[in-house]
Structure formats: structure tokens, C-alpha cells
């Protein structure tokens, strides 16, 4: 016997029982972004490997060890996208969307791929909703991005479970000065660093700041602080952002060790974190990347954005029991028909109902069965009402209208008045 085929480790099926929650989440975010004037962009899942090397940075975890990279049949090196910002910038440049200072407020949704160790909240194929804004340089737009996520947490009912962590990385010049100071400080203490941090000391020293190793963190207590190296412009920008968040009443904590994994950030960086999901606590992360577009061959163009991890937010909704009951009901009405003649009439009636009530979620019994079996299926479908067409109903040109959730008695309704009756009942439900 051949071995059963299985999905790739860390790449999950989202089964029909889970889909309503995904659609609820995605729909909620989409309409919220619509409401703030963001427009959707869809990029390919595969890009030239070079794109990610150039944008994310050669010495980041993603590029060093997490990318799904392969040669296609032409021998070109391609990569399954590990994140969306690089592709989005590539698309914006390729189509001239940021030319002449045009402002773009964009969002995207889709799968991302990283070869990480799968665990709760961490997968090899996972999904993000990302937002990117081009050609708006001020802290007002940074604040808007945070405000809209804050609103989203409110709509989803998870506000109390998330905390906003905020930091400023300064300009790349300011960061370079700080990097030297940090390296000087750590170099003489190199022996006390963990192995990963030793390696990063030469390649990407700022990442040492968010090391999870306690001994390394202890060593960092007296290290130079990035906040003391901020350039004036970044300081003013950061103050402007904080003033706006204060004015809007959005709580935050300054986390001076927040550096983010990718090379391209400057000035504002932020993360929304929760303590409800164990180690995988960051549900949304982003920041400003004013140098990235130029680094990728475009004219100087400011950028700022964030990405949220859909799996983690769905886990959070489940953990906090914030899954609205209504999303799981996918059927309004279930039509049962007994016998061939009733089936034919029932089918035609169902199609007329669909014409008259667009959006009606109507399931017609398939696979025949006696009255009892069909009603059982009707009940299991979650429908509010069953419509029953039997021989008597056929003769009288009526249909049995049976409330399934204890809302009233069964009644016979004339075909002609059915759609009106149904519409009225569903409106009340
Ligand atoms: P982490 O520190 O958890 O690895 P990250 O800094 O690598 O996160 P980003 O690249 O900023 O993550 O991605 C934005 C968001 O996407 C994260 O905050 C998280 O919610 C989600 N995310 C990132 N990697 C994964 C993954 N492997 N599985 C599930 N969600 C992920
Ligand atoms: Mg990561």
C-alpha cells in the first residue's frame, strides 16, 4: 500500500469549520481599511530571490535561514515570499505608483513562507494582512496606522489583551553611530555573549538587543541606549507620534530594545504584543522604512507600514472567546422535498426565492431521504427555518414553514407569498 500523502510540516489546511472565523476576521479588517481609504494590492507569491536579499538584508534571520528558495526551470533563483513589504515596494516601483510624490495607502493579504520551527502561532506557511504607505513622511500617518489597528482590536473585542510597544530607531546615520557604541561596549564582554549574539556582533549587532537569552539581557542592562543616540529629526518625529497617541488616548509603552528583525526600518518601530499566546506574542508589527525604496533603486520615497499575523489573531480570538456566535450559522433556510414531483417543484421554488431574496442562504436537500432524515439534516445545517414540500403541499400550492429554533409554530404558506414571509421572519431573527 502506498503511504498516505500529507501536507508539508508547518503548512496547514484551513478546514471548513475554521473558514467562517477566517472570513469574519478578513472581512472585518478589509472593511476597516476601506473606511480609512486604503486600497488593496495583490502581488505574486513568488519573486526573484534577489528582491528579498536586497530589501530584507543579507544578515537577517529570514534571508540567512528561513527562505524557501529554489531554481526554476530556467535556472533563475526564485523565493516564496517570506513577507509582503519587499514585493509591495517592487510593485510600486515597477508601476510607477509612487512617482512625483504620489501618496499610496495600500494593503494586501495572503500567505507568507518561512522555514521556521513549527509550533503554536509559528508556521511555515502563515498569513498576513499588511499595510504600506508611501510618500507621507510625518508622524501623523504613523499615528493613523496605530489608530486603525487600535480600532480593529476594539471591533474584534481583544483590546484588553494587547499592548503597544513603541520605539524609534532614528535615521540610518544615527543608528550607525549607536551601532559602533554598542559594538565597543559588547566587544570587550564578548566571552559572556551567547553564540547567536557573538555571531551577530559582527553581522547585525542591533539584533542582540532582542536576544531571548537571560545572560545576554543582563549584559545589556548597562549598555549604551539607542534613545540617547537619536538624531534631532527622529526625536521630533517620535515626539509628534507620541503626542498624537496621547491625544487619541491610546496607551503604549516605550521599549528601547525593540529593534525589529529586518534591516530596513528607520525612525518609528512598533509591535502589538499579547501575553495570551505563550512565546509567539507579537500579533502585529511594523514601522517606518524611509530608505528602502531608494535602496531598491527608486527615487527617495518615504514608507511606513505593518503586518499582522492572521493565525495568531485567530488564536487570540479563540483564546479570549471572542468568536461571534452568528458567524457559524451559514444557512438560513433548508428546503426538504418528499418525492420526485415535490423535488421538482421545490427546486423551482428555491431558485425563485434566490431571485427574489439576493443573499439568502438557502440549502436544498440533496440525496432524498424520508421526512425524518431530511428534517434532521435541516436541523444540523444550523438553518433557522425548514421549508417542507410534500404531496399535500404540492396540491394546495403551499409549503410547510417550520421554525427550527423554537421561534413559533409550523404553518403553511402560499407559494406566492413565501418570499415576503421569509424576508420578514429573517429580518426579525
Ligand atoms: P517573530 O519575532 O514572532 O518571529 P517577526 O518579527 O519575524 O515575528 P514580522 O516579519 O514582523 O514577524 O511579521 C509580522 C507578523 O507576522 C508577526 O508579528 C506575526 O504575527 C506574524 N508572523 C511572523 N512569522 C510568523 C510565522 N512563522 N507564523 C505565524 N505568524 C508569523
Ligand atoms: Mg520571525
CSV table of C-alpha atoms and ligand atoms in Angstrom, one decimal:
chain,number,residue,atom,x,y,z
A,1,UNK,CA,0.0,0.0,0.0
A,2,UNK,CA,1.3,3.4,-0.8
A,3,UNK,CA,2.0,5.9,2.1
A,4,UNK,CA,-0.8,8.4,2.7
A,5,UNK,CA,0.1,11.8,1.4
A,6,UNK,CA,0.3,14.6,3.9
A,7,UNK,CA,0.6,18.4,3.9
A,8,UNK,CA,4.1,19.8,4.4
A,9,UNK,CA,5.0,20.2,8.0
A,10,UNK,CA,4.1,23.7,9.2
A,11,UNK,CA,1.7,24.3,6.3
A,12,UNK,CA,-1.9,23.9,7.4
A,13,UNK,CA,-5.2,23.3,5.8
A,14,UNK,CA,-7.9,25.7,6.9
A,15,UNK,CA,-10.9,23.4,7.1
A,16,UNK,CA,-14.5,24.4,6.5
A,17,UNK,CA,-15.2,24.6,10.3
A,18,UNK,CA,-12.4,27.2,10.6
A,19,UNK,CA,-13.3,29.2,7.5
A,20,UNK,CA,-16.2,31.3,9.0
A,21,UNK,CA,-13.8,32.7,11.5
A,22,UNK,CA,-11.2,33.5,8.9
A,23,UNK,CA,-13.7,35.2,6.7
A,24,UNK,CA,-15.1,37.1,9.6
A,25,UNK,CA,-11.6,38.3,10.5
A,26,UNK,CA,-10.6,39.1,7.0
A,27,UNK,CA,-13.9,40.8,6.2
A,28,UNK,CA,-13.6,42.9,9.4
A,29,UNK,CA,-10.1,44.1,8.5
A,30,UNK,CA,-11.0,44.8,4.9
A,31,UNK,CA,-13.9,47.0,5.7
A,32,UNK,CA,-12.0,48.8,8.4
A,33,UNK,CA,-9.2,49.5,5.9
A,34,UNK,CA,-11.8,50.7,3.3
A,35,UNK,CA,-13.0,53.1,5.9
A,36,UNK,CA,-9.6,54.7,6.2
A,37,UNK,CA,-9.1,55.0,2.5
A,38,UNK,CA,-6.6,52.1,1.9
A,39,UNK,CA,-6.7,50.2,-1.4
A,40,UNK,CA,-5.8,46.6,-1.9
A,41,UNK,CA,-2.9,45.4,-4.0
A,42,UNK,CA,-2.2,41.8,-4.9
A,43,UNK,CA,1.3,40.6,-5.6
A,44,UNK,CA,2.7,37.3,-6.8
A,45,UNK,CA,3.7,34.7,-4.2
A,46,UNK,CA,7.0,34.0,-5.9
A,47,UNK,CA,9.6,36.7,-6.6
A,48,UNK,CA,13.3,36.8,-7.6
A,49,UNK,CA,15.4,35.8,-4.6
A,50,UNK,CA,17.5,38.9,-5.2
A,51,UNK,CA,14.5,41.1,-4.2
A,52,UNK,CA,14.4,39.8,-0.6
A,53,UNK,CA,18.2,39.7,-0.3
A,54,UNK,CA,18.3,43.4,-1.2
A,55,UNK,CA,15.4,44.6,0.8
A,56,UNK,CA,15.3,42.5,3.9
A,57,UNK,CA,19.1,42.3,4.3
A,58,UNK,CA,21.6,39.5,3.8
A,59,UNK,CA,22.3,39.1,7.5
A,60,UNK,CA,18.8,38.8,8.8
A,61,UNK,CA,17.3,35.5,10.1
A,62,UNK,CA,14.8,35.5,7.2
A,63,UNK,CA,17.4,35.7,4.5
A,64,UNK,CA,20.0,33.6,6.3
A,65,UNK,CA,17.9,30.6,7.2
A,66,UNK,CA,14.2,31.0,6.7
A,67,UNK,CA,13.6,31.4,2.9
A,68,UNK,CA,12.1,28.8,0.6
A,69,UNK,CA,14.4,29.3,-2.3
A,70,UNK,CA,14.7,27.2,-5.5
A,71,UNK,CA,15.9,27.3,-9.1
A,72,UNK,CA,13.1,27.3,-11.6
A,73,UNK,CA,13.4,25.5,-14.9
A,74,UNK,CA,15.3,28.4,-16.5
A,75,UNK,CA,17.9,28.3,-13.6
A,76,UNK,CA,16.6,31.5,-12.1
A,77,UNK,CA,16.7,31.7,-8.3
A,78,UNK,CA,13.2,32.3,-7.0
A,79,UNK,CA,11.8,32.5,-3.5
A,80,UNK,CA,8.4,32.0,-1.9
A,81,UNK,CA,7.8,35.4,-0.3
A,82,UNK,CA,8.6,35.5,3.4
A,83,UNK,CA,6.9,38.8,3.8
A,84,UNK,CA,5.0,41.4,1.8
A,85,UNK,CA,6.8,44.7,2.1
A,86,UNK,CA,9.5,43.9,-0.4
A,87,UNK,CA,7.1,42.7,-3.1
A,88,UNK,CA,4.9,45.7,-2.5
A,89,UNK,CA,7.8,48.1,-2.9
A,90,UNK,CA,8.8,46.2,-6.0
A,91,UNK,CA,5.3,46.5,-7.5
A,92,UNK,CA,5.0,50.2,-6.6
A,93,UNK,CA,8.3,50.9,-8.3
A,94,UNK,CA,7.6,48.7,-11.3
A,95,UNK,CA,4.3,50.5,-12.0
A,96,UNK,CA,5.4,54.0,-11.1
A,97,UNK,CA,2.8,54.3,-8.3
A,98,UNK,CA,5.0,56.5,-6.1
A,99,UNK,CA,6.3,58.7,-9.0
A,100,UNK,CA,6.1,62.5,-8.5
A,101,UNK,CA,5.4,62.2,-4.8
A,102,UNK,CA,2.1,60.3,-5.3
A,103,UNK,CA,0.7,59.1,-2.0
A,104,UNK,CA,-0.2,55.5,-1.8
A,105,UNK,CA,-2.1,53.8,1.0
A,106,UNK,CA,-2.1,50.1,0.2
A,107,UNK,CA,-2.9,46.8,1.8
A,108,UNK,CA,-2.5,43.2,1.0
A,109,UNK,CA,-3.4,39.8,2.3
A,110,UNK,CA,-2.0,36.4,1.7
A,111,UNK,CA,0.3,33.5,2.6
A,112,UNK,CA,3.9,34.0,3.5
A,113,UNK,CA,6.6,31.3,3.8
A,114,UNK,CA,9.4,30.9,6.3
A,115,UNK,CA,11.3,27.8,7.2
A,116,UNK,CA,11.0,28.1,10.9
A,117,UNK,CA,10.4,25.5,13.7
A,118,UNK,CA,6.6,25.0,13.6
A,119,UNK,CA,4.9,25.5,17.0
A,120,UNK,CA,1.8,27.2,18.3
A,121,UNK,CA,1.5,30.5,16.5
A,122,UNK,CA,4.5,29.8,14.3
A,123,UNK,CA,4.1,28.0,11.0
A,124,UNK,CA,6.0,27.6,7.7
A,125,UNK,CA,3.1,28.9,5.6
A,126,UNK,CA,1.3,31.6,7.5
A,127,UNK,CA,-0.9,34.5,6.5
A,128,UNK,CA,-0.5,38.2,6.9
A,129,UNK,CA,-2.5,41.3,6.3
A,130,UNK,CA,-0.1,44.1,5.6
A,131,UNK,CA,-0.5,47.8,5.1
A,132,UNK,CA,2.1,50.1,3.4
A,133,UNK,CA,2.0,53.9,2.9
A,134,UNK,CA,4.3,55.7,0.5
A,135,UNK,CA,5.2,59.4,0.4
A,136,UNK,CA,3.9,60.5,3.7
A,137,UNK,CA,6.8,61.5,5.9
A,138,UNK,CA,5.2,62.8,9.1
A,139,UNK,CA,4.2,61.2,12.3
A,140,UNK,CA,0.5,61.8,11.5
A,141,UNK,CA,0.4,58.8,9.3
A,142,UNK,CA,2.4,56.6,11.7
A,143,UNK,CA,-0.3,57.5,14.2
A,144,UNK,CA,-3.1,56.7,11.8
A,145,UNK,CA,-1.7,53.2,11.3
A,146,UNK,CA,-1.6,52.6,15.0
A,147,UNK,CA,-5.1,54.2,15.4
A,148,UNK,CA,-6.6,51.9,12.9
A,149,UNK,CA,-5.1,48.8,14.5
A,150,UNK,CA,-6.4,50.0,17.9
A,151,UNK,CA,-9.8,50.4,16.4
A,152,UNK,CA,-9.6,46.9,14.9
A,153,UNK,CA,-8.7,45.4,18.3
A,154,UNK,CA,-11.8,47.2,19.6
A,155,UNK,CA,-14.1,45.8,16.9
A,156,UNK,CA,-12.7,42.3,17.5
A,157,UNK,CA,-13.0,42.6,21.3
A,158,UNK,CA,-9.4,42.0,22.1
A,159,UNK,CA,-8.2,45.4,23.1
A,160,UNK,CA,-7.6,44.5,26.7
A,161,UNK,CA,-5.3,41.7,25.7
A,162,UNK,CA,-2.8,43.6,23.6
A,163,UNK,CA,-0.2,46.2,24.4
A,164,UNK,CA,1.5,48.6,22.1
A,165,UNK,CA,5.3,48.7,22.3
A,166,UNK,CA,7.0,51.6,20.6
A,167,UNK,CA,10.5,52.7,19.8
A,168,UNK,CA,12.4,54.9,17.4
A,169,UNK,CA,15.4,53.6,15.6
A,170,UNK,CA,16.5,57.0,14.3
A,171,UNK,CA,17.9,57.6,10.9
A,172,UNK,CA,20.4,55.1,9.5
A,173,UNK,CA,23.3,57.5,10.3
A,174,UNK,CA,22.1,57.8,13.9
A,175,UNK,CA,21.8,54.1,14.1
A,176,UNK,CA,25.3,53.6,12.6
A,177,UNK,CA,26.8,55.8,15.4
A,178,UNK,CA,24.9,53.8,18.0
A,179,UNK,CA,25.9,50.5,16.4
A,180,UNK,CA,29.5,51.4,16.9
A,181,UNK,CA,29.0,52.4,20.5
A,182,UNK,CA,27.1,49.1,21.2
A,183,UNK,CA,29.8,47.0,19.5
A,184,UNK,CA,32.5,48.8,21.5
A,185,UNK,CA,30.6,48.0,24.7
A,186,UNK,CA,29.9,44.4,23.8
A,187,UNK,CA,33.2,43.5,22.2
A,188,UNK,CA,35.1,43.6,25.5
A,189,UNK,CA,32.4,41.4,27.0
A,190,UNK,CA,32.3,39.1,24.0
A,191,UNK,CA,33.0,36.0,26.1
A,192,UNK,CA,29.8,36.4,28.1
A,193,UNK,CA,27.6,36.6,25.0
A,194,UNK,CA,25.6,33.6,23.7
A,195,UNK,CA,26.6,32.0,20.4
A,196,UNK,CA,24.0,33.7,18.3
A,197,UNK,CA,24.8,37.1,19.7
A,198,UNK,CA,28.6,36.5,19.2
A,199,UNK,CA,27.9,36.0,15.5
A,200,UNK,CA,25.5,39.0,15.4
A,201,UNK,CA,28.2,41.2,16.9
A,202,UNK,CA,29.9,41.1,13.6
A,203,UNK,CA,26.9,41.0,11.3
A,204,UNK,CA,23.8,42.6,12.8
A,205,UNK,CA,24.6,43.8,16.4
A,206,UNK,CA,21.4,45.6,16.9
A,207,UNK,CA,19.6,42.3,16.9
A,208,UNK,CA,21.5,41.4,20.1
A,209,UNK,CA,19.1,43.8,21.9
A,210,UNK,CA,16.2,41.5,21.4
A,211,UNK,CA,18.1,38.3,22.3
A,212,UNK,CA,15.9,36.0,24.4
A,213,UNK,CA,19.0,34.7,26.4
A,214,UNK,CA,18.8,36.0,30.0
A,215,UNK,CA,22.6,36.3,30.4
A,216,UNK,CA,22.8,38.4,27.3
A,217,UNK,CA,19.9,40.5,28.5
A,218,UNK,CA,21.7,41.0,31.8
A,219,UNK,CA,24.8,42.2,30.0
A,220,UNK,CA,22.7,44.7,28.1
A,221,UNK,CA,21.4,46.5,31.2
A,222,UNK,CA,24.4,48.9,31.3
A,223,UNK,CA,24.9,49.0,27.5
A,224,UNK,CA,24.5,52.3,25.6
A,225,UNK,CA,20.9,53.2,24.9
A,226,UNK,CA,19.7,53.8,21.4
A,227,UNK,CA,17.4,56.6,22.7
A,228,UNK,CA,20.5,58.6,23.6
A,229,UNK,CA,21.7,58.5,20.0
A,230,UNK,CA,18.6,59.6,18.3
A,231,UNK,CA,19.1,62.5,15.8
A,232,UNK,CA,17.0,65.6,16.3
A,233,UNK,CA,14.8,64.9,13.3
A,234,UNK,CA,13.9,61.5,14.6
A,235,UNK,CA,13.4,62.8,18.1
A,236,UNK,CA,10.9,65.4,16.8
A,237,UNK,CA,9.1,62.8,14.7
A,238,UNK,CA,8.9,60.4,17.7
A,239,UNK,CA,7.6,63.2,19.9
A,240,UNK,CA,5.0,64.0,17.3
A,241,UNK,CA,3.8,60.4,17.2
A,242,UNK,CA,3.6,60.2,21.0
A,243,UNK,CA,1.7,63.4,21.2
A,244,UNK,CA,-0.9,62.1,18.7
A,245,UNK,CA,-1.3,58.8,20.5
A,246,UNK,CA,-1.7,60.7,23.8
A,247,UNK,CA,-4.3,62.9,22.2
A,248,UNK,CA,-6.2,59.9,20.9
A,249,UNK,CA,-5.9,58.2,24.3
A,250,UNK,CA,-4.0,55.2,23.0
A,251,UNK,CA,-1.9,53.5,25.7
A,252,UNK,CA,1.7,52.5,24.8
A,253,UNK,CA,4.9,51.5,26.4
A,254,UNK,CA,8.3,52.6,25.1
A,255,UNK,CA,10.5,49.6,24.6
A,256,UNK,CA,14.0,50.8,23.9
A,257,UNK,CA,15.1,47.2,23.0
A,258,UNK,CA,12.5,46.9,20.2
A,259,UNK,CA,14.6,46.8,17.0
A,260,UNK,CA,12.6,44.5,14.6
A,261,UNK,CA,14.1,41.8,12.7
A,262,UNK,CA,14.5,43.4,9.3
A,263,UNK,CA,17.3,45.8,8.3
A,264,UNK,CA,15.1,48.3,6.5
A,265,UNK,CA,13.4,50.1,9.4
A,266,UNK,CA,14.1,53.7,10.5
A,267,UNK,CA,12.5,56.1,13.0
A,268,UNK,CA,9.2,54.5,14.2
A,269,UNK,CA,9.0,50.8,15.0
A,270,UNK,CA,6.1,49.2,16.9
A,271,UNK,CA,4.7,45.9,17.9
A,272,UNK,CA,1.3,44.9,19.3
A,273,UNK,CA,2.0,42.1,21.8
A,274,UNK,CA,-0.1,39.8,23.9
A,275,UNK,CA,0.7,37.6,26.9
A,276,UNK,CA,-2.2,35.2,25.9
A,277,UNK,CA,-0.4,33.1,23.3
A,278,UNK,CA,2.8,32.0,25.0
A,279,UNK,CA,6.1,32.6,23.3
A,280,UNK,CA,4.5,33.8,20.0
A,281,UNK,CA,3.2,37.0,21.5
A,282,UNK,CA,3.6,39.5,18.7
A,283,UNK,CA,0.3,39.8,16.7
A,284,UNK,CA,1.2,42.9,14.6
A,285,UNK,CA,4.4,44.6,13.9
A,286,UNK,CA,5.7,47.4,11.7
A,287,UNK,CA,7.5,50.7,11.3
A,288,UNK,CA,8.9,53.3,9.1
A,289,UNK,CA,11.3,52.4,6.3
A,290,UNK,CA,12.2,55.7,4.7
A,291,UNK,CA,15.4,54.4,3.0
A,292,UNK,CA,14.0,51.2,1.5
A,293,UNK,CA,12.6,52.5,-1.8
A,294,UNK,CA,15.8,54.2,-2.7
A,295,UNK,CA,17.8,51.2,-1.6
A,296,UNK,CA,15.7,49.2,-4.1
A,297,UNK,CA,16.5,51.5,-7.0
A,298,UNK,CA,13.8,54.1,-6.7
A,299,UNK,CA,13.8,57.8,-6.0
A,300,UNK,CA,13.8,58.8,-2.3
A,301,UNK,CA,10.3,57.9,-1.1
A,302,UNK,CA,9.2,57.5,2.5
A,303,UNK,CA,7.4,54.4,3.6
A,304,UNK,CA,5.7,53.1,6.7
A,305,UNK,CA,3.7,50.0,7.3
A,306,UNK,CA,2.9,47.0,9.4
A,307,UNK,CA,1.8,43.4,9.0
A,308,UNK,CA,-0.4,41.3,11.3
A,309,UNK,CA,-0.3,37.6,11.6
A,310,UNK,CA,-3.7,36.2,10.9
A,311,UNK,CA,-3.1,32.8,12.6
A,312,UNK,CA,-2.0,34.5,15.9
A,313,UNK,CA,-5.0,36.8,15.9
A,314,UNK,CA,-7.4,34.0,15.2
A,315,UNK,CA,-5.8,32.0,18.1
A,316,UNK,CA,-6.3,35.1,20.3
A,317,UNK,CA,-10.0,35.5,19.3
A,318,UNK,CA,-10.5,31.8,20.2
A,319,UNK,CA,-8.5,32.1,23.5
A,320,UNK,CA,-10.5,35.1,24.6
A,321,UNK,CA,-13.7,33.6,23.3
A,322,UNK,CA,-14.4,36.5,21.1
A,323,UNK,CA,-15.7,34.5,18.2
A,324,UNK,CA,-19.2,35.9,17.4
A,325,UNK,CA,-21.8,33.1,17.5
A,326,UNK,CA,-23.5,34.3,14.4
A,327,UNK,CA,-20.6,33.7,12.1
A,328,UNK,CA,-21.0,29.9,12.4
A,329,UNK,CA,-24.6,29.9,11.1
A,330,UNK,CA,-24.2,29.6,7.3
A,331,UNK,CA,-27.6,28.5,6.4
A,332,UNK,CA,-30.9,30.5,6.8
A,333,UNK,CA,-33.3,28.1,5.3
A,334,UNK,CA,-33.3,24.4,4.5
A,335,UNK,CA,-35.7,23.0,1.9
A,336,UNK,CA,-37.0,19.5,2.2
A,337,UNK,CA,-38.9,17.8,-0.5
A,338,UNK,CA,-40.6,14.4,-0.4
A,339,UNK,CA,-41.0,12.5,-3.7
A,340,UNK,CA,-40.0,13.3,-7.2
A,341,UNK,CA,-42.8,15.7,-8.0
A,342,UNK,CA,-42.2,17.7,-4.9
A,343,UNK,CA,-38.5,17.8,-5.6
A,344,UNK,CA,-39.0,19.3,-9.0
A,345,UNK,CA,-41.4,21.9,-7.7
A,346,UNK,CA,-39.2,22.6,-4.7
A,347,UNK,CA,-36.2,23.2,-6.9
A,348,UNK,CA,-38.0,25.7,-9.0
A,349,UNK,CA,-39.3,27.4,-5.9
A,350,UNK,CA,-35.9,27.6,-4.4
A,351,UNK,CA,-34.5,29.3,-7.5
A,352,UNK,CA,-37.4,31.8,-7.4
A,353,UNK,CA,-36.5,32.5,-3.8
A,354,UNK,CA,-32.9,33.1,-4.7
A,355,UNK,CA,-34.0,35.6,-7.4
A,356,UNK,CA,-36.3,37.4,-5.0
A,357,UNK,CA,-34.0,37.5,-2.0
A,358,UNK,CA,-30.4,38.0,-3.1
A,359,UNK,CA,-28.1,37.0,-0.3
A,360,UNK,CA,-30.5,34.4,1.0
A,361,UNK,CA,-28.6,31.4,2.3
A,362,UNK,CA,-30.8,28.5,1.2
A,363,UNK,CA,-29.8,24.9,1.2
A,364,UNK,CA,-31.9,22.4,-0.8
A,365,UNK,CA,-31.9,18.9,0.5
A,366,UNK,CA,-29.9,16.6,-1.8
A,367,UNK,CA,-29.9,12.8,-1.6
A,368,UNK,CA,-33.6,12.3,-1.0
A,369,UNK,CA,-34.5,10.5,2.3
A,370,UNK,CA,-37.7,10.3,4.3
A,371,UNK,CA,-39.2,13.3,6.2
A,372,UNK,CA,-37.4,12.5,9.5
A,373,UNK,CA,-33.9,12.2,7.9
A,374,UNK,CA,-34.4,15.4,5.9
A,375,UNK,CA,-35.5,17.4,9.0
A,376,UNK,CA,-32.5,16.0,10.9
A,377,UNK,CA,-30.2,17.4,8.2
A,378,UNK,CA,-32.1,20.7,8.2
A,379,UNK,CA,-31.5,21.0,11.9
A,380,UNK,CA,-27.9,20.0,11.7
A,381,UNK,CA,-27.3,22.6,8.9
A,382,UNK,CA,-27.9,25.3,11.5
A,383,UNK,CA,-30.8,26.8,9.5
A,384,UNK,CA,-33.4,28.9,11.3
A,385,UNK,CA,-36.3,27.5,9.2
A,386,UNK,CA,-37.1,24.4,7.3
A,387,UNK,CA,-39.4,24.5,4.2
A,388,UNK,CA,-41.2,21.3,3.7
A,389,UNK,CA,-42.7,20.3,0.3
A,390,UNK,CA,-44.8,17.1,0.3
A,391,UNK,CA,-47.6,15.8,-1.8
A,392,UNK,CA,-50.4,17.6,0.0
A,393,UNK,CA,-48.4,20.9,-0.1
A,394,UNK,CA,-47.9,20.4,-3.8
A,395,UNK,CA,-51.7,20.0,-4.4
A,396,UNK,CA,-52.5,23.1,-2.3
A,397,UNK,CA,-49.7,25.2,-3.7
A,398,UNK,CA,-48.3,25.9,-0.2
A,399,UNK,CA,-45.2,24.9,1.6
A,400,UNK,CA,-44.7,23.9,5.2
A,401,UNK,CA,-42.8,26.6,7.1
A,402,UNK,CA,-41.2,25.2,10.2
A,403,UNK,CA,-39.2,27.3,12.6
A,404,UNK,CA,-36.3,25.1,13.8
A,405,UNK,CA,-35.0,27.2,16.8
A,406,UNK,CA,-38.1,27.4,18.9
A,407,UNK,CA,-39.4,30.6,17.3
A,408,UNK,CA,-43.1,29.8,16.8
A,409,UNK,CA,-45.3,27.1,15.3
A,410,UNK,CA,-45.3,25.3,11.9
A,411,UNK,CA,-47.5,27.0,9.3
A,412,UNK,CA,-48.5,26.5,5.7
A,413,UNK,CA,-47.5,29.4,3.5
A,414,UNK,CA,-48.8,30.0,-0.1
A,415,UNK,CA,-46.0,29.9,-2.7
A,416,UNK,CA,-46.9,33.3,-3.9
A,417,UNK,CA,-46.4,35.0,-0.5
A,418,UNK,CA,-43.4,32.9,0.6
A,419,UNK,CA,-40.5,35.3,-0.2
A,420,UNK,CA,-42.3,38.1,1.7
A,421,UNK,CA,-43.0,35.9,4.7
A,422,UNK,CA,-39.5,34.6,4.7
A,423,UNK,CA,-37.9,38.0,4.4
A,424,UNK,CA,-40.0,39.3,7.3
A,425,UNK,CA,-39.0,36.3,9.5
A,426,UNK,CA,-35.3,36.6,8.7
A,427,UNK,CA,-35.3,40.3,9.5
A,428,UNK,CA,-36.6,39.5,12.9
A,429,UNK,CA,-34.2,36.7,13.6
B,1,LIG,P1,8.6,36.8,15.3
B,1,LIG,O1,9.5,37.6,16.1
B,1,LIG,O2,7.4,36.2,16.0
B,1,LIG,O3,9.3,35.7,14.5
B,1,LIG,P2,8.8,38.6,13.1
B,1,LIG,O4,9.4,39.8,13.6
B,1,LIG,O5,9.6,37.6,12.3
B,1,LIG,O6,8.0,37.8,14.2
B,1,LIG,P3,7.3,40.0,11.1
B,1,LIG,O7,8.2,39.7,10.0
B,1,LIG,O8,7.3,41.4,11.6
B,1,LIG,O9,7.5,38.9,12.2
B,1,LIG,O10,5.8,39.6,10.6
B,1,LIG,C1,4.7,40.3,11.1
B,1,LIG,C2,3.8,39.4,11.9
B,1,LIG,O11,3.6,38.2,11.2
B,1,LIG,C3,4.3,38.9,13.2
B,1,LIG,O12,4.1,39.8,14.2
B,1,LIG,C4,3.5,37.7,13.4
B,1,LIG,O13,2.2,38.0,13.9
B,1,LIG,C5,3.3,37.1,12.1
B,1,LIG,N1,4.3,36.0,11.8
B,1,LIG,C6,5.6,36.2,11.5
B,1,LIG,N2,6.2,35.0,11.3
B,1,LIG,C7,5.2,34.0,11.5
B,1,LIG,C8,5.2,32.6,11.5
B,1,LIG,N3,6.2,31.9,11.2
B,1,LIG,N4,4.0,32.0,11.7
B,1,LIG,C9,2.9,32.7,12.0
B,1,LIG,N5,2.9,34.1,12.1
B,1,LIG,C10,4.0,34.7,11.9
B,2,LIG,MG1,10.5,35.8,12.8
